[in-house]
PDB file of C-alpha atoms in Angstrom:
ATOM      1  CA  UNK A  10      52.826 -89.805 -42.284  1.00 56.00           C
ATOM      2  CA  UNK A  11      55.671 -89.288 -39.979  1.00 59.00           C
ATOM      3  CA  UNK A  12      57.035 -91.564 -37.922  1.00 55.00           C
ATOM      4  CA  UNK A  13      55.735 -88.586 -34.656  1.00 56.00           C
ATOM      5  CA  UNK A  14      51.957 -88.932 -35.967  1.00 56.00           C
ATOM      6  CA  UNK A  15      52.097 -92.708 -36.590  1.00 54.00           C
ATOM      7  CA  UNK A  16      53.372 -93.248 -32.780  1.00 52.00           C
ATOM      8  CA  UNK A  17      50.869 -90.737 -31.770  1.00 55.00           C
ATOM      9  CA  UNK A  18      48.271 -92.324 -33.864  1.00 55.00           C
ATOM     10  CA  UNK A  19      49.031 -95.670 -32.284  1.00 54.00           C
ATOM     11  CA  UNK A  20      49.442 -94.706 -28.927  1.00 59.00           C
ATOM     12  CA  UNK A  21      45.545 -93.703 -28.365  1.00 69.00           C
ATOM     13  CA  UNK A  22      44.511 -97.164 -30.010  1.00 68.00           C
ATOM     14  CA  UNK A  23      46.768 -98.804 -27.100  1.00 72.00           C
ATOM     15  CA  UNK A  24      45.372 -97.101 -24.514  1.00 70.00           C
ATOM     16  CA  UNK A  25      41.718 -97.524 -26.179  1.00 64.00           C
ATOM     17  CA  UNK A  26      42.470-101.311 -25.652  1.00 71.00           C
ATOM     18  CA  UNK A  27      43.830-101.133 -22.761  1.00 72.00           C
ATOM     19  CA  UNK A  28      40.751 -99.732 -21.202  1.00 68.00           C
ATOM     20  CA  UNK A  29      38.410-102.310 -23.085  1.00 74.00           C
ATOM     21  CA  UNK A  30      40.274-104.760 -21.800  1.00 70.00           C
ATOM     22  CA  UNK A  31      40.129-103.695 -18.298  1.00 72.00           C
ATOM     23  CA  UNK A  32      36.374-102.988 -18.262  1.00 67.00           C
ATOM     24  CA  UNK A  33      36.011-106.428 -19.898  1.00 72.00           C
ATOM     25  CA  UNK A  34      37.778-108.103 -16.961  1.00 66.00           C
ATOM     26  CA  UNK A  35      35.850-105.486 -14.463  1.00 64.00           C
ATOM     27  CA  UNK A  36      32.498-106.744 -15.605  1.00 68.00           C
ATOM     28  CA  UNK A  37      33.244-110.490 -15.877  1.00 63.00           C
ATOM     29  CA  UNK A  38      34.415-110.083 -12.347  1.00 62.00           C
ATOM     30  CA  UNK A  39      31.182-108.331 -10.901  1.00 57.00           C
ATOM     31  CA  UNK A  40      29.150-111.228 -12.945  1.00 56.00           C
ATOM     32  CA  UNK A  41      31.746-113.220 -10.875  1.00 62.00           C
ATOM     33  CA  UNK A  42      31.245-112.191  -7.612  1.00 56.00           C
ATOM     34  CA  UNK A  43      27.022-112.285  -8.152  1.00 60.00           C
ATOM     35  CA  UNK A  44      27.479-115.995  -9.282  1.00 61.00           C
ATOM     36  CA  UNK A  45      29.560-116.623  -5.676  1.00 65.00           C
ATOM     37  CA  UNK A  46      27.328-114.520  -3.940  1.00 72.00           C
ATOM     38  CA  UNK A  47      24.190-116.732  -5.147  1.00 75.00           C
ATOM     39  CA  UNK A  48      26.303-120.068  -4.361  1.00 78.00           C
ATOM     40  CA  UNK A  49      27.806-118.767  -1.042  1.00 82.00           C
ATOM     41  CA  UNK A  50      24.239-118.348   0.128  1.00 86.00           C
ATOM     42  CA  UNK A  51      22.909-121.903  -0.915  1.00 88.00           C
ATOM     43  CA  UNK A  52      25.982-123.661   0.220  1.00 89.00           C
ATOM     44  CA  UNK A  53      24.694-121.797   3.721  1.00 89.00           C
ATOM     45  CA  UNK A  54      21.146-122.336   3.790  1.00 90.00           C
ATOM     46  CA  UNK A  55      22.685-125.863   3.121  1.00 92.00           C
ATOM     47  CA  UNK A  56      24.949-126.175   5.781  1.00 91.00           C
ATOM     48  CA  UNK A  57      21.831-124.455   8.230  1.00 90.00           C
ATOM     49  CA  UNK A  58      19.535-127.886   7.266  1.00 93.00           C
ATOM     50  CA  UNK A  59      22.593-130.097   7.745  1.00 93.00           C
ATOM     51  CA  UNK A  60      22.807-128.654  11.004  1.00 92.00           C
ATOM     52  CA  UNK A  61      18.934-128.606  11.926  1.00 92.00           C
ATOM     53  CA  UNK A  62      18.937-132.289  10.813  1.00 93.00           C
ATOM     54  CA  UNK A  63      21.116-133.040  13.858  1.00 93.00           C
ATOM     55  CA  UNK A  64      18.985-133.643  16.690  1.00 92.00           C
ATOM     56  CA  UNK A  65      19.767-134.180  20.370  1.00 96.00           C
ATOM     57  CA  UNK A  66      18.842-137.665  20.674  1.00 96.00           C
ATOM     58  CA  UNK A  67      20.401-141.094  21.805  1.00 98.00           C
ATOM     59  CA  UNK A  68      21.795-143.145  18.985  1.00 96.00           C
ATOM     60  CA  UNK A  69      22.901-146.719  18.724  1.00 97.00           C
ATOM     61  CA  UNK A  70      26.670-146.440  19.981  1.00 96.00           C
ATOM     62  CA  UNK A  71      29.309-148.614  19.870  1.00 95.00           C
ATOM     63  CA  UNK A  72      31.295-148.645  23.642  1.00 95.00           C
ATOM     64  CA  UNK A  73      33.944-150.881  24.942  1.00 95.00           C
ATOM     65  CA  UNK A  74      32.815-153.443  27.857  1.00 94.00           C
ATOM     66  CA  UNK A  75      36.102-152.868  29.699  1.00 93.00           C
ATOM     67  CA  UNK A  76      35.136-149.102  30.093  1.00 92.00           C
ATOM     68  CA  UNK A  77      32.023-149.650  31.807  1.00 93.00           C
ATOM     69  CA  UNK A  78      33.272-151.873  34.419  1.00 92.00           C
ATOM     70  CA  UNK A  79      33.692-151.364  37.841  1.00 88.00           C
ATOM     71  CA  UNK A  80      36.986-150.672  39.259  1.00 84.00           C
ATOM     72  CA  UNK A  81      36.964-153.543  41.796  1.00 88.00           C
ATOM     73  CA  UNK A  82      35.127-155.750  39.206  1.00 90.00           C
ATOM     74  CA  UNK A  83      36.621-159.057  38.692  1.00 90.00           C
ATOM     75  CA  UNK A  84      35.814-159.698  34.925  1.00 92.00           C
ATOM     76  CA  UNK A  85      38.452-157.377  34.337  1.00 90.00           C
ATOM     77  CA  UNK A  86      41.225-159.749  35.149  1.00 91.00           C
ATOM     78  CA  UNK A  87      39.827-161.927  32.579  1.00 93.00           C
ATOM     79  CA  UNK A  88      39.820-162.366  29.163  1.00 94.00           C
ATOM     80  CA  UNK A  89      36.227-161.972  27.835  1.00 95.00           C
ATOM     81  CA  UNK A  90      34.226-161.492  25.401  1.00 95.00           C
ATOM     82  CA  UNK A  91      32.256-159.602  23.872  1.00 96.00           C
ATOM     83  CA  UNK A  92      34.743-156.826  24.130  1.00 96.00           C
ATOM     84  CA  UNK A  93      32.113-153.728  22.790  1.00 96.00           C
ATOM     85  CA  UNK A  94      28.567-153.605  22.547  1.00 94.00           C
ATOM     86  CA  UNK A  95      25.666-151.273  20.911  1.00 96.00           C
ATOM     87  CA  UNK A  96      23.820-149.042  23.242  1.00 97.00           C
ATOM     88  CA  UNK A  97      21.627-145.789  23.179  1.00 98.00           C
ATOM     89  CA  UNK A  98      23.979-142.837  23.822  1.00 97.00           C
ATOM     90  CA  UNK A  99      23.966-139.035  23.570  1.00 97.00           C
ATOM     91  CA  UNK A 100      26.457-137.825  20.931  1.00 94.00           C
ATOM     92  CA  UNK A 101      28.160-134.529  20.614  1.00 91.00           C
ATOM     93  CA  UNK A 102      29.789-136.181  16.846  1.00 91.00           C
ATOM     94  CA  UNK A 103      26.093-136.783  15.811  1.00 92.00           C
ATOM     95  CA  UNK A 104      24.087-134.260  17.389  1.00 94.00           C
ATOM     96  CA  UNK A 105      24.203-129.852  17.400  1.00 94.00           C
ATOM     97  CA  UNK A 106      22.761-127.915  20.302  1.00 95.00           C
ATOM     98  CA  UNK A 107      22.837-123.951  19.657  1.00 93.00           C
ATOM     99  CA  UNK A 108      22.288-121.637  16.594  1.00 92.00           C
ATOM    100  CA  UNK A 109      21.914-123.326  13.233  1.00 90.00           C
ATOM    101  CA  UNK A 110      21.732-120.102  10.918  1.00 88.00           C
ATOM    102  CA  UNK A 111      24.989-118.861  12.477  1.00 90.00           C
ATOM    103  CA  UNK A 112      26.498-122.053  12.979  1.00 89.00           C
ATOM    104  CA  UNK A 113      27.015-121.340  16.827  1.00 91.00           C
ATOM    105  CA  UNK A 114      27.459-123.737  19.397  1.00 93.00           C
ATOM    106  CA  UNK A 115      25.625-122.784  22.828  1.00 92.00           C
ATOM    107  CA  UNK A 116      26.044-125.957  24.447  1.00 93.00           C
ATOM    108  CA  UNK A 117      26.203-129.916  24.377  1.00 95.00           C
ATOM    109  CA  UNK A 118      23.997-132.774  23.634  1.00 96.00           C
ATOM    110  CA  UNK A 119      24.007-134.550  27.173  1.00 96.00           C
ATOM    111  CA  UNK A 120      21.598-137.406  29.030  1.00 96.00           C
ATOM    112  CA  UNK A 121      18.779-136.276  31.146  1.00 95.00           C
ATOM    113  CA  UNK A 122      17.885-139.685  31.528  1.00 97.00           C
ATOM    114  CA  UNK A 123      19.751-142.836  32.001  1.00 98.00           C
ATOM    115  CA  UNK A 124      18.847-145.950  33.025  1.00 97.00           C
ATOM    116  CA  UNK A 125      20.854-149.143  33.666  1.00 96.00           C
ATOM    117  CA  UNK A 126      20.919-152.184  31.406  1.00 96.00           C
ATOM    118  CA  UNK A 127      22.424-155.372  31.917  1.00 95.00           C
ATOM    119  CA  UNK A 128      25.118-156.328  29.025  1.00 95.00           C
ATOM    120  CA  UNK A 129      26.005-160.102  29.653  1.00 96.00           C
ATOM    121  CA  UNK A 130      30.425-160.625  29.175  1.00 96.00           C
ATOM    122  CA  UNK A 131      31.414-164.379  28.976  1.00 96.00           C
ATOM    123  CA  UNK A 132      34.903-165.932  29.807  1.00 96.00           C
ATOM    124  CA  UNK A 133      36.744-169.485  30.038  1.00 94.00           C
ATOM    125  CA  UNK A 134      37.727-170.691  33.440  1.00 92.00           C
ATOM    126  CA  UNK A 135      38.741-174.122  33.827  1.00 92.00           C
ATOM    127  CA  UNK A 136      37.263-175.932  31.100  1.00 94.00           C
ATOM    128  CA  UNK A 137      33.985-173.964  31.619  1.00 95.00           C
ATOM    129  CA  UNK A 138      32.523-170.867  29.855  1.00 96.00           C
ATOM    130  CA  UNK A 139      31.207-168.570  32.616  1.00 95.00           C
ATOM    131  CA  UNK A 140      28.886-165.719  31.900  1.00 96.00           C
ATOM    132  CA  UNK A 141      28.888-162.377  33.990  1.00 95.00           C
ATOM    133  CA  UNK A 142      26.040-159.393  33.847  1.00 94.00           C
ATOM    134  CA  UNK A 143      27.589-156.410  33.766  1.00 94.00           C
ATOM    135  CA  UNK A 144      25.182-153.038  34.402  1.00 94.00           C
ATOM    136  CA  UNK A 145      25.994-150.241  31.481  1.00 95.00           C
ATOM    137  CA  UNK A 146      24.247-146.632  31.920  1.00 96.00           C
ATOM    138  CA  UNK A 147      22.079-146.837  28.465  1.00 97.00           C
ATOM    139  CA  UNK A 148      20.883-142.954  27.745  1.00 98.00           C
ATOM    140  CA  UNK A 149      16.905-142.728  27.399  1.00 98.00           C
ATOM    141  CA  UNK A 150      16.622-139.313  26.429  1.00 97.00           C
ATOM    142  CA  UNK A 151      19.374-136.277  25.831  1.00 97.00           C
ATOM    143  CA  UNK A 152      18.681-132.454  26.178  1.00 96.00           C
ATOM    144  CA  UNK A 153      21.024-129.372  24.784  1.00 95.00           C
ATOM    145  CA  UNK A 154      23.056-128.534  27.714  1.00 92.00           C
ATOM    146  CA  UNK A 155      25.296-125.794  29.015  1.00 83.00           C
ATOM    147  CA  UNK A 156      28.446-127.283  31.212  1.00 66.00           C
ATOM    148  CA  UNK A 157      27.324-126.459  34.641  1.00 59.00           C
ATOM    149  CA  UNK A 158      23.435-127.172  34.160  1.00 55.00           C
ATOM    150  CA  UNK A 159      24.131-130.996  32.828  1.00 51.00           C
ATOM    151  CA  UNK A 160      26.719-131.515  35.369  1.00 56.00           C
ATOM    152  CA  UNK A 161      24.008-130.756  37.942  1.00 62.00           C
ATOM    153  CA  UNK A 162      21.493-132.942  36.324  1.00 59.00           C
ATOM    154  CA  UNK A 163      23.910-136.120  36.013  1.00 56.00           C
ATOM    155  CA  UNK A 164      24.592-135.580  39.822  1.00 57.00           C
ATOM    156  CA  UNK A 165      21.221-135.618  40.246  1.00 63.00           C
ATOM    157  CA  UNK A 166      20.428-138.633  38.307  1.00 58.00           C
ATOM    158  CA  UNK A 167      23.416-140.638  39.429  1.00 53.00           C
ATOM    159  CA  UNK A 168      21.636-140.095  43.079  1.00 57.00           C
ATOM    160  CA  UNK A 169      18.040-141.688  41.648  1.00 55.00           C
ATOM    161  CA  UNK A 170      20.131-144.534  39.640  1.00 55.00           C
ATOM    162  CA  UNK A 171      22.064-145.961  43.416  1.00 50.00           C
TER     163      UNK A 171
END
């Protein structure tokens, strides 16, 4: 055999491999992209019960004392204590209002009903310990709100609460 015909010989064997090895690497990627497509769609009907498991409720909150004073009050030129508490609120960090499936917001977990609780503050004065009530809006129940409708119902409630 020539050196022509071996090179032609071998040339077509190449090629052959070539090809097998492409159509190899075709099919293991189309297995591939099945295998993704099957865990694509449970990693979303996960993340759609994550999101359902959310609800727009009040939960047990931690909120600084010196927040939720007045401005005029005087416990805040003293230094007292407890400085945060643990009260009912309405929580956009734990809480999603709008589509689950599509992972959509449409609006914001917000009170719809408030009412005021007395948190008790306590300071040194003299040689005495004093003790001061201080009224904190505690939130009874929250609702799925857009912007302008919950900003209607807080002025609303902040007329009942005075």
């Amino acid at each position: 055999m020539s050196a022509e015909q071996s090179y032609q010989r071998v040339m077509p064997v190449r090629v052959w491999a070539a090809l097998i090895l492409m159509a190899t690497v075709f099919i293991a990627s189309v297995v591939r992209a099945k295998q993704d497509d099957e865990n694509g769609r449970e990693l979303l009907i996960q993340q759609k019960t994550d999101l359902e498991k959310l609800k727009c409720e009040p939960v047990l909150s931690i909120v600084q004392l010196e927040g939720e004073l007045e401005f005029h009050d005087p416990l805040a030129d003293e230094d007292f204590f407890p400085r945060v508490f643990a009260i009912n609120r309405c929580s956009e960090a734990s809480s999603f209002c709008g589509n689950t499936a599509m992972g959509m917001p449409t609006g914001k977990c917000q009170p719809v009903k408030i009412e005021r609780r007395i948190a008790l503050a306590s300071y040194i004065k003299g040689s005495k310990m004093v003790s001061q009530e201080v009224l904190v809006n505690e939130h009874i129940s929250c609702a799925c709100c857009e912007d302008e409708v919950h900003d209607q119902k807080v002025r609303n409630l902040t007329r009942k609460d005075n």
